[in-house]
Structures are given as structure tokens and as C-alpha cells.
mmCIF file of C-alpha atoms (C1' of nucleotides) in Angstrom:
data_model
loop_
_atom_site.group_PDB
_atom_site.id
_atom_site.type_symbol
_atom_site.label_atom_id
_atom_site.label_comp_id
_atom_site.label_asym_id
_atom_site.label_seq_id
_atom_site.Cartn_x
_atom_site.Cartn_y
_atom_site.Cartn_z
ATOM 1 C CA UNK T 5 0.000 0.000 0.000
ATOM 2 C CA UNK T 6 2.566 2.510 1.122
ATOM 3 C CA UNK T 7 4.681 0.681 -1.353
ATOM 4 C CA UNK T 8 2.197 1.382 -4.069
ATOM 5 C CA UNK T 9 1.723 5.025 -3.169
ATOM 6 C CA UNK T 10 5.479 5.421 -3.163
ATOM 7 C CA UNK T 11 5.626 4.033 -6.645
ATOM 8 C CA UNK T 12 2.953 6.385 -7.888
ATOM 9 C CA UNK T 13 4.887 9.239 -6.322
ATOM 10 C CA UNK T 14 7.946 8.183 -8.232
ATOM 11 C CA UNK T 15 6.055 7.770 -11.473
ATOM 12 C CA UNK T 16 4.463 11.128 -10.950
ATOM 13 C CA UNK T 17 7.817 12.745 -10.347
ATOM 14 C CA UNK T 18 9.270 11.168 -13.439
ATOM 15 C CA UNK T 19 6.385 12.458 -15.535
ATOM 16 C CA UNK T 20 6.705 15.941 -14.047
ATOM 17 C CA UNK T 21 10.429 15.980 -14.773
ATOM 18 C CA UNK T 22 9.915 15.025 -18.410
ATOM 19 C CA UNK T 23 7.126 17.551 -18.795
ATOM 20 C CA UNK T 24 9.181 20.339 -17.268
ATOM 21 C CA UNK T 25 12.235 19.434 -19.325
ATOM 22 C CA UNK T 26 10.211 19.409 -22.516
ATOM 23 C CA UNK T 27 8.775 22.839 -21.768
ATOM 24 C CA UNK T 28 12.202 24.251 -20.999
ATOM 25 C CA UNK T 29 13.963 22.745 -23.992
ATOM 26 C CA UNK T 30 11.198 23.843 -26.344
ATOM 27 C CA UNK T 31 11.212 27.424 -25.136
ATOM 28 C CA UNK T 32 14.827 28.143 -24.304
ATOM 29 C CA UNK T 33 16.733 25.514 -26.344
ATOM 30 C CA UNK T 34 18.973 25.002 -23.340
ATOM 31 C CA UNK T 35 18.702 22.363 -20.649
ATOM 32 C CA UNK T 36 20.000 23.251 -17.212
ATOM 33 C CA UNK T 37 19.401 20.255 -15.032
ATOM 34 C CA UNK T 38 18.906 22.192 -11.807
ATOM 35 C CA UNK T 39 16.380 24.378 -13.571
ATOM 36 C CA UNK T 40 14.534 21.270 -14.687
ATOM 37 C CA UNK T 41 14.437 19.952 -11.131
ATOM 38 C CA UNK T 42 13.176 23.270 -9.823
ATOM 39 C CA UNK T 43 10.537 23.640 -12.526
ATOM 40 C CA UNK T 44 9.395 20.081 -11.888
ATOM 41 C CA UNK T 45 9.202 20.798 -8.165
ATOM 42 C CA UNK T 46 11.575 18.009 -7.190
ATOM 43 C CA UNK T 47 14.997 17.862 -5.608
ATOM 44 C CA UNK T 48 18.090 17.566 -7.765
ATOM 45 C CA UNK T 49 18.709 14.125 -6.359
ATOM 46 C CA UNK T 50 15.351 12.959 -7.633
ATOM 47 C CA UNK T 51 16.219 14.099 -11.099
ATOM 48 C CA UNK T 52 19.403 12.071 -10.895
ATOM 49 C CA UNK T 53 17.600 9.028 -9.609
ATOM 50 C CA UNK T 54 15.376 8.981 -12.664
ATOM 51 C CA UNK T 55 17.875 10.205 -15.236
ATOM 52 C CA UNK T 56 21.478 9.470 -14.301
ATOM 53 C CA UNK T 57 22.817 11.385 -17.290
ATOM 54 C CA UNK T 58 21.685 14.357 -19.313
ATOM 55 C CA UNK T 59 21.687 12.031 -22.295
ATOM 56 C CA UNK T 60 19.167 9.751 -20.612
ATOM 57 C CA UNK T 61 16.828 12.686 -20.177
ATOM 58 C CA UNK T 62 17.242 13.794 -23.782
ATOM 59 C CA UNK T 63 16.527 10.300 -25.008
ATOM 60 C CA UNK T 64 13.385 10.131 -22.916
ATOM 61 C CA UNK T 65 12.333 13.546 -24.212
ATOM 62 C CA UNK T 66 12.662 12.613 -27.849
ATOM 63 C CA UNK T 67 12.088 8.909 -27.657
ATOM 64 C CA UNK T 68 8.827 9.003 -29.553
ATOM 65 C CA UNK T 69 10.154 11.437 -32.150
ATOM 66 C CA UNK T 70 13.256 9.397 -32.793
ATOM 67 C CA UNK T 71 11.219 6.231 -32.963
ATOM 68 C CA UNK T 72 8.981 7.902 -35.498
ATOM 69 C CA UNK T 73 11.985 8.704 -37.648
ATOM 70 C CA UNK T 74 13.185 5.135 -37.342
ATOM 71 C CA UNK T 75 9.892 3.574 -38.347
ATOM 72 C CA UNK T 76 9.493 6.130 -41.106
ATOM 73 C CA UNK T 77 12.815 4.995 -42.540
ATOM 74 C CA UNK T 78 11.580 1.437 -42.658
ATOM 75 C CA UNK T 79 8.252 2.425 -44.163
ATOM 76 C CA UNK T 80 9.818 4.587 -46.867
ATOM 77 C CA UNK T 81 12.202 1.830 -47.748
ATOM 78 C CA UNK T 82 9.315 -0.590 -48.177
ATOM 79 C CA UNK T 83 7.460 1.748 -50.511
ATOM 80 C CA UNK T 84 10.165 3.449 -52.571
ATOM 81 C CA UNK T 85 13.564 2.788 -54.074
ATOM 82 C CA UNK T 86 16.430 3.563 -51.726
ATOM 83 C CA UNK T 87 17.343 6.869 -53.308
ATOM 84 C CA UNK T 88 13.813 8.196 -53.006
ATOM 85 C CA UNK T 89 13.454 6.788 -49.520
ATOM 86 C CA UNK T 90 16.582 8.561 -48.355
ATOM 87 C CA UNK T 91 15.449 11.777 -49.988
ATOM 88 C CA UNK T 92 12.048 11.663 -48.360
ATOM 89 C CA UNK T 93 13.597 10.709 -45.050
ATOM 90 C CA UNK T 94 15.827 13.763 -45.209
ATOM 91 C CA UNK T 95 12.706 15.837 -45.794
ATOM 92 C CA UNK T 96 11.301 14.384 -42.625
ATOM 93 C CA UNK T 97 14.454 15.211 -40.724
ATOM 94 C CA UNK T 98 14.259 18.744 -42.093
ATOM 95 C CA UNK T 99 10.737 19.011 -40.773
ATOM 96 C CA UNK T 100 11.909 17.956 -37.338
ATOM 97 C CA UNK T 101 14.756 20.395 -37.524
ATOM 98 C CA UNK T 102 12.164 23.085 -38.076
ATOM 99 C CA UNK T 103 9.814 22.267 -35.247
ATOM 100 C CA UNK T 104 11.928 20.488 -32.655
ATOM 101 C CA UNK T 105 15.502 21.531 -32.548
ATOM 102 C CA UNK T 106 16.251 19.229 -29.659
ATOM 103 C CA UNK T 107 15.664 16.051 -31.592
ATOM 104 C CA UNK T 108 18.778 16.779 -33.577
ATOM 105 C CA UNK T 109 21.026 16.709 -30.560
ATOM 106 C CA UNK T 110 19.722 13.235 -29.820
ATOM 107 C CA UNK T 111 20.625 12.106 -33.325
ATOM 108 C CA UNK T 112 24.327 12.797 -32.971
ATOM 109 C CA UNK T 113 26.509 9.673 -33.133
ATOM 110 C CA UNK T 114 27.776 10.077 -29.587
ATOM 111 C CA UNK T 115 24.269 9.703 -28.346
ATOM 112 C CA UNK T 116 22.987 7.574 -31.189
ATOM 113 C CA UNK T 117 24.434 4.291 -30.077
ATOM 114 C CA UNK T 118 22.501 4.628 -26.852
ATOM 115 C CA UNK T 119 19.396 5.444 -28.810
ATOM 116 C CA UNK T 120 18.355 1.857 -29.298
ATOM 117 C CA UNK T 121 14.857 3.193 -28.690
ATOM 118 C CA UNK T 122 12.005 0.857 -27.905
ATOM 119 C CA UNK T 123 10.787 -0.956 -30.947
ATOM 120 C CA UNK T 124 12.130 -0.493 -34.394
ATOM 121 C CA UNK T 125 15.837 -0.463 -33.501
ATOM 122 C CA UNK T 126 18.241 2.411 -33.452
ATOM 123 C CA UNK T 127 18.380 5.278 -35.862
ATOM 124 C CA UNK T 128 21.808 4.085 -36.852
ATOM 125 C CA UNK T 129 20.309 0.766 -37.940
ATOM 126 C CA UNK T 130 17.633 2.553 -39.946
ATOM 127 C CA UNK T 131 20.150 4.670 -41.806
ATOM 128 C CA UNK T 132 22.313 1.610 -42.371
ATOM 129 C CA UNK T 133 19.372 -0.156 -43.990
ATOM 130 C CA UNK T 134 18.663 2.742 -46.334
ATOM 131 C CA UNK T 135 22.319 3.010 -47.269
ATOM 132 C CA UNK T 136 22.583 -0.732 -47.910
ATOM 133 C CA UNK T 137 19.559 -0.692 -50.155
ATOM 134 C CA UNK T 138 20.972 2.303 -52.009
ATOM 135 C CA UNK T 139 24.331 0.645 -52.454
ATOM 136 C CA UNK T 140 22.622 -2.486 -53.754
ATOM 137 C CA UNK T 141 20.664 -0.569 -56.351
ATOM 138 C CA UNK T 142 23.730 1.494 -57.225
ATOM 139 C CA UNK T 143 22.284 4.869 -56.380
ATOM 140 C CA UNK T 144 24.271 5.483 -53.199
ATOM 141 C CA UNK T 145 28.040 5.445 -52.951
ATOM 142 C CA UNK T 146 29.313 2.412 -51.129
ATOM 143 C CA UNK T 147 32.111 3.920 -49.022
ATOM 144 C CA UNK T 148 29.883 5.702 -46.520
ATOM 145 C CA UNK T 149 28.328 4.302 -43.372
ATOM 146 C CA UNK T 150 25.531 5.430 -41.096
ATOM 147 C CA UNK T 151 27.893 7.026 -38.639
ATOM 148 C CA UNK T 152 29.225 9.281 -41.379
ATOM 149 C CA UNK T 153 25.735 10.339 -42.318
ATOM 150 C CA UNK T 154 24.678 11.092 -38.747
ATOM 151 C CA UNK T 155 27.876 13.018 -38.180
ATOM 152 C CA UNK T 156 27.327 15.096 -41.295
ATOM 153 C CA UNK T 157 23.739 15.733 -40.243
ATOM 154 C CA UNK T 158 25.145 17.360 -37.132
ATOM 155 C CA UNK T 159 25.260 20.697 -38.908
ATOM 156 C CA UNK T 160 21.530 20.883 -38.250
ATOM 157 C CA UNK T 161 22.061 21.368 -34.550
ATOM 158 C CA UNK T 162 24.401 24.289 -35.115
ATOM 159 C CA UNK T 163 22.002 26.251 -37.264
ATOM 160 C CA UNK T 164 20.595 29.286 -35.582
ATOM 161 C CA UNK T 165 18.657 32.389 -36.369
ATOM 162 C CA UNK T 166 16.225 33.299 -39.031
ATOM 163 C CA UNK T 167 18.026 31.711 -41.953
ATOM 164 C CA UNK T 168 17.686 28.328 -40.308
ATOM 165 C CA UNK T 169 14.863 27.108 -42.514
ATOM 166 C CA UNK T 170 16.633 27.673 -45.811
ATOM 167 C CA UNK T 171 19.890 26.528 -44.270
ATOM 168 C CA UNK T 172 18.346 23.179 -43.405
ATOM 169 C CA UNK T 173 17.094 22.706 -46.952
ATOM 170 C CA UNK T 174 20.346 23.725 -48.584
ATOM 171 C CA UNK T 175 22.535 21.641 -46.311
ATOM 172 C CA UNK T 176 20.446 18.511 -46.638
ATOM 173 C CA UNK T 177 20.379 18.968 -50.390
ATOM 174 C CA UNK T 178 24.167 19.074 -50.508
ATOM 175 C CA UNK T 179 24.449 15.976 -48.348
ATOM 176 C CA UNK T 180 21.904 14.025 -50.354
ATOM 177 C CA UNK T 181 23.664 14.839 -53.596
ATOM 178 C CA UNK T 182 27.000 13.990 -52.063
ATOM 179 C CA UNK T 183 25.779 10.583 -50.936
ATOM 180 C CA UNK T 184 24.674 9.674 -54.433
ATOM 181 C CA UNK T 185 26.870 7.973 -56.968
ATOM 182 C CA UNK T 186 28.047 10.161 -59.810
ATOM 183 C CA UNK T 187 26.327 9.427 -63.068
ATOM 184 C CA UNK N 13 61.180 53.888 -19.386
ATOM 185 C CA UNK N 14 59.018 52.286 -16.749
ATOM 186 C CA UNK N 15 56.453 52.712 -19.430
ATOM 187 C CA UNK N 16 58.540 50.675 -21.787
ATOM 188 C CA UNK N 17 59.351 47.958 -19.251
ATOM 189 C CA UNK N 18 55.673 47.691 -18.482
ATOM 190 C CA UNK N 19 54.968 47.144 -22.102
ATOM 191 C CA UNK N 20 57.539 44.388 -22.363
ATOM 192 C CA UNK N 21 55.984 42.764 -19.302
ATOM 193 C CA UNK N 22 52.625 42.844 -20.964
ATOM 194 C CA UNK N 23 53.980 41.524 -24.237
ATOM 195 C CA UNK N 24 55.787 38.813 -22.401
ATOM 196 C CA UNK N 25 52.649 37.809 -20.560
ATOM 197 C CA UNK N 26 50.710 37.707 -23.765
ATOM 198 C CA UNK N 27 53.279 35.448 -25.387
ATOM 199 C CA UNK N 28 53.332 33.165 -22.363
ATOM 200 C CA UNK N 29 49.565 32.897 -22.392
ATOM 201 C CA UNK N 30 49.485 31.951 -26.057
ATOM 202 C CA UNK N 31 52.278 29.437 -25.589
ATOM 203 C CA UNK N 32 50.595 27.836 -22.591
ATOM 204 C CA UNK N 33 47.243 27.739 -24.358
ATOM 205 C CA UNK N 34 48.751 26.112 -27.418
ATOM 206 C CA UNK N 35 50.421 23.446 -25.318
ATOM 207 C CA UNK N 36 47.197 22.719 -23.455
ATOM 208 C CA UNK N 37 44.946 22.644 -26.495
ATOM 209 C CA UNK N 38 47.356 20.435 -28.399
ATOM 210 C CA UNK N 39 47.677 17.907 -25.610
ATOM 211 C CA UNK N 40 44.249 17.809 -24.009
ATOM 212 C CA UNK N 41 41.986 19.178 -26.740
ATOM 213 C CA UNK N 42 40.169 21.182 -24.063
ATOM 214 C CA UNK N 43 40.729 24.779 -23.092
ATOM 215 C CA UNK N 44 39.992 25.736 -19.520
ATOM 216 C CA UNK N 45 40.811 29.385 -19.179
ATOM 217 C CA UNK N 46 41.861 29.262 -15.535
ATOM 218 C CA UNK N 47 44.167 26.381 -16.381
ATOM 219 C CA UNK N 48 45.709 28.472 -19.121
ATOM 220 C CA UNK N 49 46.299 31.353 -16.718
ATOM 221 C CA UNK N 50 47.865 29.061 -14.174
ATOM 222 C CA UNK N 51 50.084 27.321 -16.723
ATOM 223 C CA UNK N 52 51.162 30.683 -18.059
ATOM 224 C CA UNK N 53 51.936 31.876 -14.549
ATOM 225 C CA UNK N 54 49.623 34.877 -14.710
ATOM 226 C CA UNK N 55 46.494 35.901 -12.887
ATOM 227 C CA UNK N 56 43.104 35.218 -14.426
ATOM 228 C CA UNK N 57 42.551 38.919 -14.816
ATOM 229 C CA UNK N 58 45.623 39.208 -16.980
ATOM 230 C CA UNK N 59 44.284 36.533 -19.272
ATOM 231 C CA UNK N 60 41.096 38.536 -19.591
ATOM 232 C CA UNK N 61 42.934 41.750 -20.254
ATOM 233 C CA UNK N 62 44.676 40.220 -23.239
ATOM 234 C CA UNK N 63 41.881 37.990 -24.465
ATOM 235 C CA UNK N 64 38.433 39.224 -23.464
ATOM 236 C CA UNK N 65 36.740 36.140 -24.886
ATOM 237 C CA UNK N 66 37.691 32.530 -25.373
ATOM 238 C CA UNK N 67 37.135 33.109 -29.061
ATOM 239 C CA UNK N 68 39.787 35.829 -29.110
ATOM 240 C CA UNK N 69 42.287 33.388 -27.663
ATOM 241 C CA UNK N 70 41.390 30.687 -30.177
ATOM 242 C CA UNK N 71 41.764 33.120 -33.023
ATOM 243 C CA UNK N 72 45.185 34.156 -31.771
ATOM 244 C CA UNK N 73 46.170 30.520 -31.402
ATOM 245 C CA UNK N 74 45.293 29.599 -34.941
ATOM 246 C CA UNK N 75 45.733 32.910 -36.639
ATOM 247 C CA UNK N 76 48.684 31.799 -38.739
ATOM 248 C CA UNK N 77 47.081 28.480 -39.628
ATOM 249 C CA UNK N 78 43.830 30.085 -40.668
ATOM 250 C CA UNK N 79 45.680 32.699 -42.632
ATOM 251 C CA UNK N 80 47.574 29.942 -44.390
ATOM 252 C CA UNK N 81 44.303 28.333 -45.401
ATOM 253 C CA UNK N 82 43.017 31.673 -46.639
ATOM 254 C CA UNK N 83 46.048 32.450 -48.775
ATOM 255 C CA UNK N 84 46.107 28.874 -50.016
ATOM 256 C CA UNK N 85 42.553 29.326 -51.270
ATOM 257 C CA UNK N 86 43.597 32.360 -53.264
ATOM 258 C CA UNK N 87 46.696 30.636 -54.628
ATOM 259 C CA UNK N 88 44.811 27.535 -55.693
ATOM 260 C CA UNK N 89 42.193 29.637 -57.384
ATOM 261 C CA UNK N 90 44.874 31.428 -59.334
ATOM 262 C CA UNK N 91 46.410 28.207 -60.557
ATOM 263 C CA UNK N 92 43.488 25.866 -61.118
ATOM 264 C CA UNK N 93 39.886 25.862 -62.193
ATOM 265 C CA UNK N 94 37.473 26.397 -59.328
ATOM 266 C CA UNK N 95 36.440 22.780 -58.985
ATOM 267 C CA UNK N 96 40.024 21.617 -58.685
ATOM 268 C CA UNK N 97 40.881 24.477 -56.367
ATOM 269 C CA UNK N 98 38.045 23.593 -54.021
ATOM 270 C CA UNK N 99 39.032 19.949 -54.097
ATOM 271 C CA UNK N 100 42.648 20.682 -53.277
ATOM 272 C CA UNK N 101 41.611 23.145 -50.618
ATOM 273 C CA UNK N 102 39.515 20.463 -48.955
ATOM 274 C CA UNK N 103 42.580 18.236 -48.988
ATOM 275 C CA UNK N 104 44.409 20.962 -47.141
ATOM 276 C CA UNK N 105 41.628 21.258 -44.609
ATOM 277 C CA UNK N 106 41.757 17.489 -44.151
ATOM 278 C CA UNK N 107 45.459 17.751 -43.443
ATOM 279 C CA UNK N 108 44.788 20.354 -40.770
ATOM 280 C CA UNK N 109 42.058 18.236 -39.318
ATOM 281 C CA UNK N 110 44.626 15.495 -38.937
ATOM 282 C CA UNK N 111 47.346 17.491 -37.235
ATOM 283 C CA UNK N 112 45.612 20.359 -35.505
ATOM 284 C CA UNK N 113 42.149 19.623 -34.341
ATOM 285 C CA UNK N 114 41.728 23.054 -32.827
ATOM 286 C CA UNK N 115 41.898 24.922 -36.103
ATOM 287 C CA UNK N 116 38.556 23.454 -36.982
ATOM 288 C CA UNK N 117 36.797 25.033 -34.052
ATOM 289 C CA UNK N 118 38.056 28.381 -35.265
ATOM 290 C CA UNK N 119 36.568 27.736 -38.699
ATOM 291 C CA UNK N 120 33.023 27.473 -37.469
ATOM 292 C CA UNK N 121 30.707 30.216 -38.765
ATOM 293 C CA UNK N 122 30.028 31.639 -35.319
ATOM 294 C CA UNK N 123 33.691 32.431 -34.980
ATOM 295 C CA UNK N 124 34.423 32.894 -38.667
ATOM 296 C CA UNK N 125 33.037 36.367 -39.019
ATOM 297 C CA UNK N 126 35.480 37.513 -36.362
ATOM 298 C CA UNK N 127 38.272 35.716 -38.170
ATOM 299 C CA UNK N 128 39.094 38.594 -40.467
ATOM 300 C CA UNK N 129 42.695 37.601 -39.819
ATOM 301 C CA UNK N 130 45.533 39.900 -40.725
ATOM 302 C CA UNK N 131 46.161 39.975 -44.409
ATOM 303 C CA UNK N 132 44.282 37.988 -46.943
ATOM 304 C CA UNK N 133 40.805 38.540 -45.580
ATOM 305 C CA UNK N 134 38.520 36.137 -43.777
ATOM 306 C CA UNK N 135 38.137 32.476 -44.471
ATOM 307 C CA UNK N 136 34.540 33.192 -45.360
ATOM 308 C CA UNK N 137 35.705 35.537 -48.105
ATOM 309 C CA UNK N 138 38.110 32.921 -49.416
ATOM 310 C CA UNK N 139 35.399 30.273 -49.628
ATOM 311 C CA UNK N 140 33.064 32.763 -51.221
ATOM 312 C CA UNK N 141 35.638 33.450 -53.924
ATOM 313 C CA UNK N 142 36.065 29.764 -54.702
ATOM 314 C CA UNK N 143 32.328 29.233 -54.798
ATOM 315 C CA UNK N 144 31.804 32.229 -57.073
ATOM 316 C CA UNK N 145 34.436 31.018 -59.485
ATOM 317 C CA UNK N 146 32.886 27.553 -59.455
ATOM 318 C CA UNK N 147 29.420 28.941 -60.082
ATOM 319 C CA UNK N 148 30.783 31.017 -62.962
ATOM 320 C CA UNK N 149 32.364 28.013 -64.620
ATOM 321 C CA UNK N 150 29.303 25.919 -63.927
ATOM 322 C CA UNK N 151 30.993 23.278 -61.801
ATOM 323 C CA UNK N 152 29.560 24.327 -58.438
ATOM 324 C CA UNK N 153 25.881 24.613 -57.620
ATOM 325 C CA UNK N 154 24.779 28.193 -57.295
ATOM 326 C CA UNK N 155 22.418 27.989 -54.319
ATOM 327 C CA UNK N 156 25.097 27.529 -51.668
ATOM 328 C CA UNK N 157 27.065 30.185 -49.857
ATOM 329 C CA UNK N 158 30.244 30.148 -47.792
ATOM 330 C CA UNK N 159 28.376 30.011 -44.540
ATOM 331 C CA UNK N 160 26.690 26.774 -45.620
ATOM 332 C CA UNK N 161 30.038 25.254 -46.485
ATOM 333 C CA UNK N 162 31.686 26.244 -43.208
ATOM 334 C CA UNK N 163 28.699 24.959 -41.301
ATOM 335 C CA UNK N 164 28.829 21.615 -43.086
ATOM 336 C CA UNK N 165 32.566 21.408 -42.451
ATOM 337 C CA UNK N 166 31.745 21.507 -38.755
ATOM 338 C CA UNK N 167 31.460 17.736 -38.698
ATOM 339 C CA UNK N 168 35.266 17.749 -38.634
ATOM 340 C CA UNK N 169 35.345 19.099 -35.117
ATOM 341 C CA UNK N 170 33.051 16.355 -33.861
ATOM 342 C CA UNK N 171 35.152 13.509 -35.175
ATOM 343 C CA UNK N 172 36.937 11.607 -32.470
ATOM 344 C CA UNK N 173 38.877 8.438 -31.960
ATOM 345 C CA UNK N 174 40.849 6.251 -34.270
ATOM 346 C CA UNK N 175 38.530 6.350 -37.256
ATOM 347 C CA UNK N 176 39.018 10.090 -37.481
ATOM 348 C CA UNK N 177 41.403 10.005 -40.412
ATOM 349 C CA UNK N 178 39.166 8.003 -42.716
ATOM 350 C CA UNK N 179 36.146 9.874 -41.419
ATOM 351 C CA UNK N 180 37.672 13.152 -42.515
ATOM 352 C CA UNK N 181 38.339 11.852 -46.004
ATOM 353 C CA UNK N 182 34.902 10.294 -46.419
ATOM 354 C CA UNK N 183 33.019 13.302 -45.089
ATOM 355 C CA UNK N 184 34.908 15.821 -47.192
ATOM 356 C CA UNK N 185 34.393 13.631 -50.243
ATOM 357 C CA UNK N 186 30.639 13.641 -49.679
ATOM 358 C CA UNK N 187 30.579 17.401 -49.234
ATOM 359 C CA UNK N 188 32.688 18.060 -52.302
ATOM 360 C CA UNK N 189 30.466 15.871 -54.433
ATOM 361 C CA UNK N 190 27.399 17.501 -52.988
ATOM 362 C CA UNK N 191 28.630 20.958 -53.835
ATOM 363 C CA UNK N 192 29.134 20.069 -57.474
ATOM 364 C CA UNK N 193 26.505 20.449 -60.120
ATOM 365 C CA UNK N 194 24.973 17.243 -61.362
ATOM 366 C CA UNK N 195 26.128 16.266 -64.802
ATOM 367 C "C1'" DA H 19 12.130 2.952 -1.060
ATOM 368 C "C1'" DC H 20 12.084 7.460 -2.360
ATOM 369 C "C1'" DC H 21 12.709 12.299 -1.739
ATOM 370 C "C1'" DT H 22 14.817 16.839 -0.345
ATOM 371 C "C1'" DG H 23 18.100 20.328 -0.484
ATOM 372 C "C1'" DA H 24 22.466 21.627 1.555
ATOM 373 C "C1'" DA H 25 27.053 21.046 0.199
ATOM 374 C "C1'" DC H 26 30.810 20.271 -2.834
ATOM 375 C "C1'" DA H 27 33.494 20.697 -7.166
ATOM 376 C "C1'" DC H 28 34.394 23.095 -11.149
ATOM 377 C "C1'" DC H 29 34.919 26.835 -14.258
ATOM 378 C "C1'" DG H 30 34.195 31.384 -16.158
ATOM 379 C "C1'" DT H 31 34.214 36.320 -14.864
ATOM 380 C "C1'" DT H 32 34.864 40.425 -12.084
ATOM 381 C "C1'" DC H 33 37.169 43.645 -9.162
ATOM 382 C "C1'" DA H 34 39.586 45.630 -5.118
ATOM 383 C "C1'" DA H 35 44.111 45.894 -3.876
ATOM 384 C "C1'" DG H 36 48.704 45.950 -5.020
ATOM 385 C "C1'" DT H 37 53.255 47.388 -8.000
ATOM 386 C "C1'" DA D 20 49.311 51.026 -16.772
ATOM 387 C "C1'" DC D 21 49.385 46.486 -15.691
ATOM 388 C "C1'" DC D 22 49.063 42.598 -12.676
ATOM 389 C "C1'" DT D 23 47.386 39.367 -8.929
ATOM 390 C "C1'" DG D 24 44.286 36.380 -6.852
ATOM 391 C "C1'" DA D 25 40.354 36.410 -3.790
ATOM 392 C "C1'" DA D 26 35.596 36.422 -4.523
ATOM 393 C "C1'" DC D 27 31.378 35.775 -6.949
ATOM 394 C "C1'" DA D 28 28.110 33.404 -10.046
ATOM 395 C "C1'" DC D 29 26.706 29.380 -12.167
ATOM 396 C "C1'" DC D 30 25.852 24.622 -12.945
ATOM 397 C "C1'" DG D 31 26.474 19.720 -12.461
ATOM 398 C "C1'" DT D 32 26.809 16.047 -8.940
ATOM 399 C "C1'" DT D 33 26.741 13.840 -4.440
ATOM 400 C "C1'" DC D 34 25.037 12.554 -0.015
ATOM 401 C "C1'" DA D 35 23.345 12.910 4.795
ATOM 402 C "C1'" DA D 36 19.097 13.471 6.684
ATOM 403 C "C1'" DG D 37 14.381 13.084 6.441
ATOM 404 C "C1'" DT D 38 9.473 10.574 5.301
#
DNA sequence: ACCTGAACACCGTTCAAGT
DNA sequence: ACCTGAACACCGTTCAAGT
């Protein structure tokens, strides 16, 4: 009984932390852990109990978004040739870059290997699949791996200001072209 | 007289700070300002007098390297067509990525506009010149500016570990291809 | 078990006091 | 004028004390 109420307290705290963190990261684009704890109305220690690292919190924040990108990669690959799938997937990433800057930080290779998400596998696996399919059909150069792609995509998280929207489009366009085989 | 000795003190301090910072950044790849002051044997305030921002110190550290890259861009452009010049310039950047990781941080757009260096003009100007020439000869796509290129090059500063060398080559190859017009 | 928040460590930045 | 280094502010992290 007390046991159960304790658990609901903990669950409640965890939910409040995530909610507060999401609000902060969406509005300020920075994530100060103590500020998260304060906004969530919990002690700093509680934050650490639930999320031992900043990365763990980021993953939790964007888990569903990342998973969406992962499943989208699989879906696109099932419906289109690899080149088109990759192109459309980049469009999706661009969309996320526009609305949720924070997702991009979670995509970076350092974090990515931890991002084994829940269901569909990691984002690294998804990119690997698209690249493999592209290499097989001859549309994508065969000397590049998923880690390269995620690393190159990192420019998205350094975009800032009003030119961000066009910058996303231009940068992704360059990368997509660069990943293709020369005709 | 005292005036002059003061000046030599100040100059000496400045040189010691730069030397200490270079040693630290080369060995540890991190730059803690208080550590620099301590290693240089000066007070923190002295560090701030000479270099009001961390960026100012980085620029000083890599001034000659950046300037070399800038003049190299002009030289290459004078001797080759734009496409070749850009390609060879990327090779040069790759070489710097291999030996001096820190230069790359100084290339990032945020810092770049301050990097008006001494002589040849900023690195942004140099890239702009190469891009313009490439657009004129039709080898480089015309919707990309220097800021885009420098931003995309940022992946270099996030490379780490043993695969860095091949990662540099692969990433730059993708970017170069992506910047070219499709045949 | 879980939580709180004081306390510590660390690093950048400022400034009063020296020469 | 220039320098020193104590002091402050800030933020991440830990832990003794509570319930």
C-alpha cells in the first residue's frame, strides 16, 4: 500500500520531470538540469535518480520522435527505391529540424548508439538499412556508413537564427547529392 | 622607461599565455581558461585583459594556420579551375584536421566572421571566392554560400577516436560531391 | 524505497588591492 | 598602466538526513 503510493509518487515525479524538461527545452533551447528539477518541483537528487545522465533525459524527451523517424525509414524503404526513400527521409528530418531543434542533438553519433529506442531499432540501424539498399541498387556510394551520415547531419544542430529554414534545406540537399553515386 | 618595461611585461605575458594555451589545447583538446592562466603563470585577470573572450584566444592561437588556409585558397584559385581548387583546398583542410584539431573550431561560422585575420581577408571571403568562381564556370551549384560550407565542415570538429582520419576523407568527399553540379 | 536540499566541485568572470 | 588572486556566479553532482 505505502509501497504502491510510493511508486505512484515516483512515477508522478518522473512524468513531471519530463514535462518540465520538454517545456524548458522547447522554449529556451537550453537544458540546465537544476532548472529542470526546480521547474518540476523536485529535488536535484530525484532528477538524478530517474535520469542518471543528461543524455538519458534527452533520449526520454525525444524517444517518440526518434522512434517515429526510425519507423518512417523502414516504411519509406518498403514503398520506394532507396534513393527516393533517403530523400524523403531527409525531408522528414528537415521538418523535425524546423519544429523540434532538440531532436537533432539526440541524433548525434555520440548519443545515437545509446538510442536503441524501444521498438524499431536504433536510428543508426535505420540509416544503415537505407544506405545498404541504395548501395545495392547502385544509387548510393558504397564507401559511406551510417555514422558518417549522422555526423554530417550534425550541422543541423548548429544552425541558428532566421536563416535556419533555408539553411536546413540547402545543407540537406548538398548531403543528399554527395551521398549519391556520380552518373 | 618604466612605461617601456611595463609594455615588455605585458607583451611577455601575452606570449606566455598563447604558448601555454597552445600546449594545453594540443595535448588535451580542451581549453579551460583558468588552467591556461595558471600554466602561463599569470592571474586570471591578466588573461582577460589580453583575451576578453575565449574566441579571441582561439583566433590568436590559430591565426597563422587560418591565414595559411586563406592564402592557399587564393593561390589555388589562381592556378586551377574552381572545382580543382576547391578539391585541393579540402585536402588541405583534411590535413589540418589530422594534425591540428583546434583549427577546426576556429573555422566554425560563429567564430568565422570575427576571423578577419591579418592579411588575406577572412576564411569566409576565401570560400566565397572559390564558390563564385565555381558557379561562374558551372561546376559548383549556385544555391550555396560560404556560410553553408563552413557549417557543413563543422562535422570535422566532432570527429573523435581512431577512425578520425578516414572519417575526414569520407566526409569531405561527400561534401565536395554535394557541392558540385549534377552532370 | 524514495525524496529533499544543503554542500561540494568546477569553471568562467569580475574587481579591489597591489606594483 | 598592468598585474594578482580572492571572490562571486553558475551549474552539475553527491550525499546525509528526512518521510
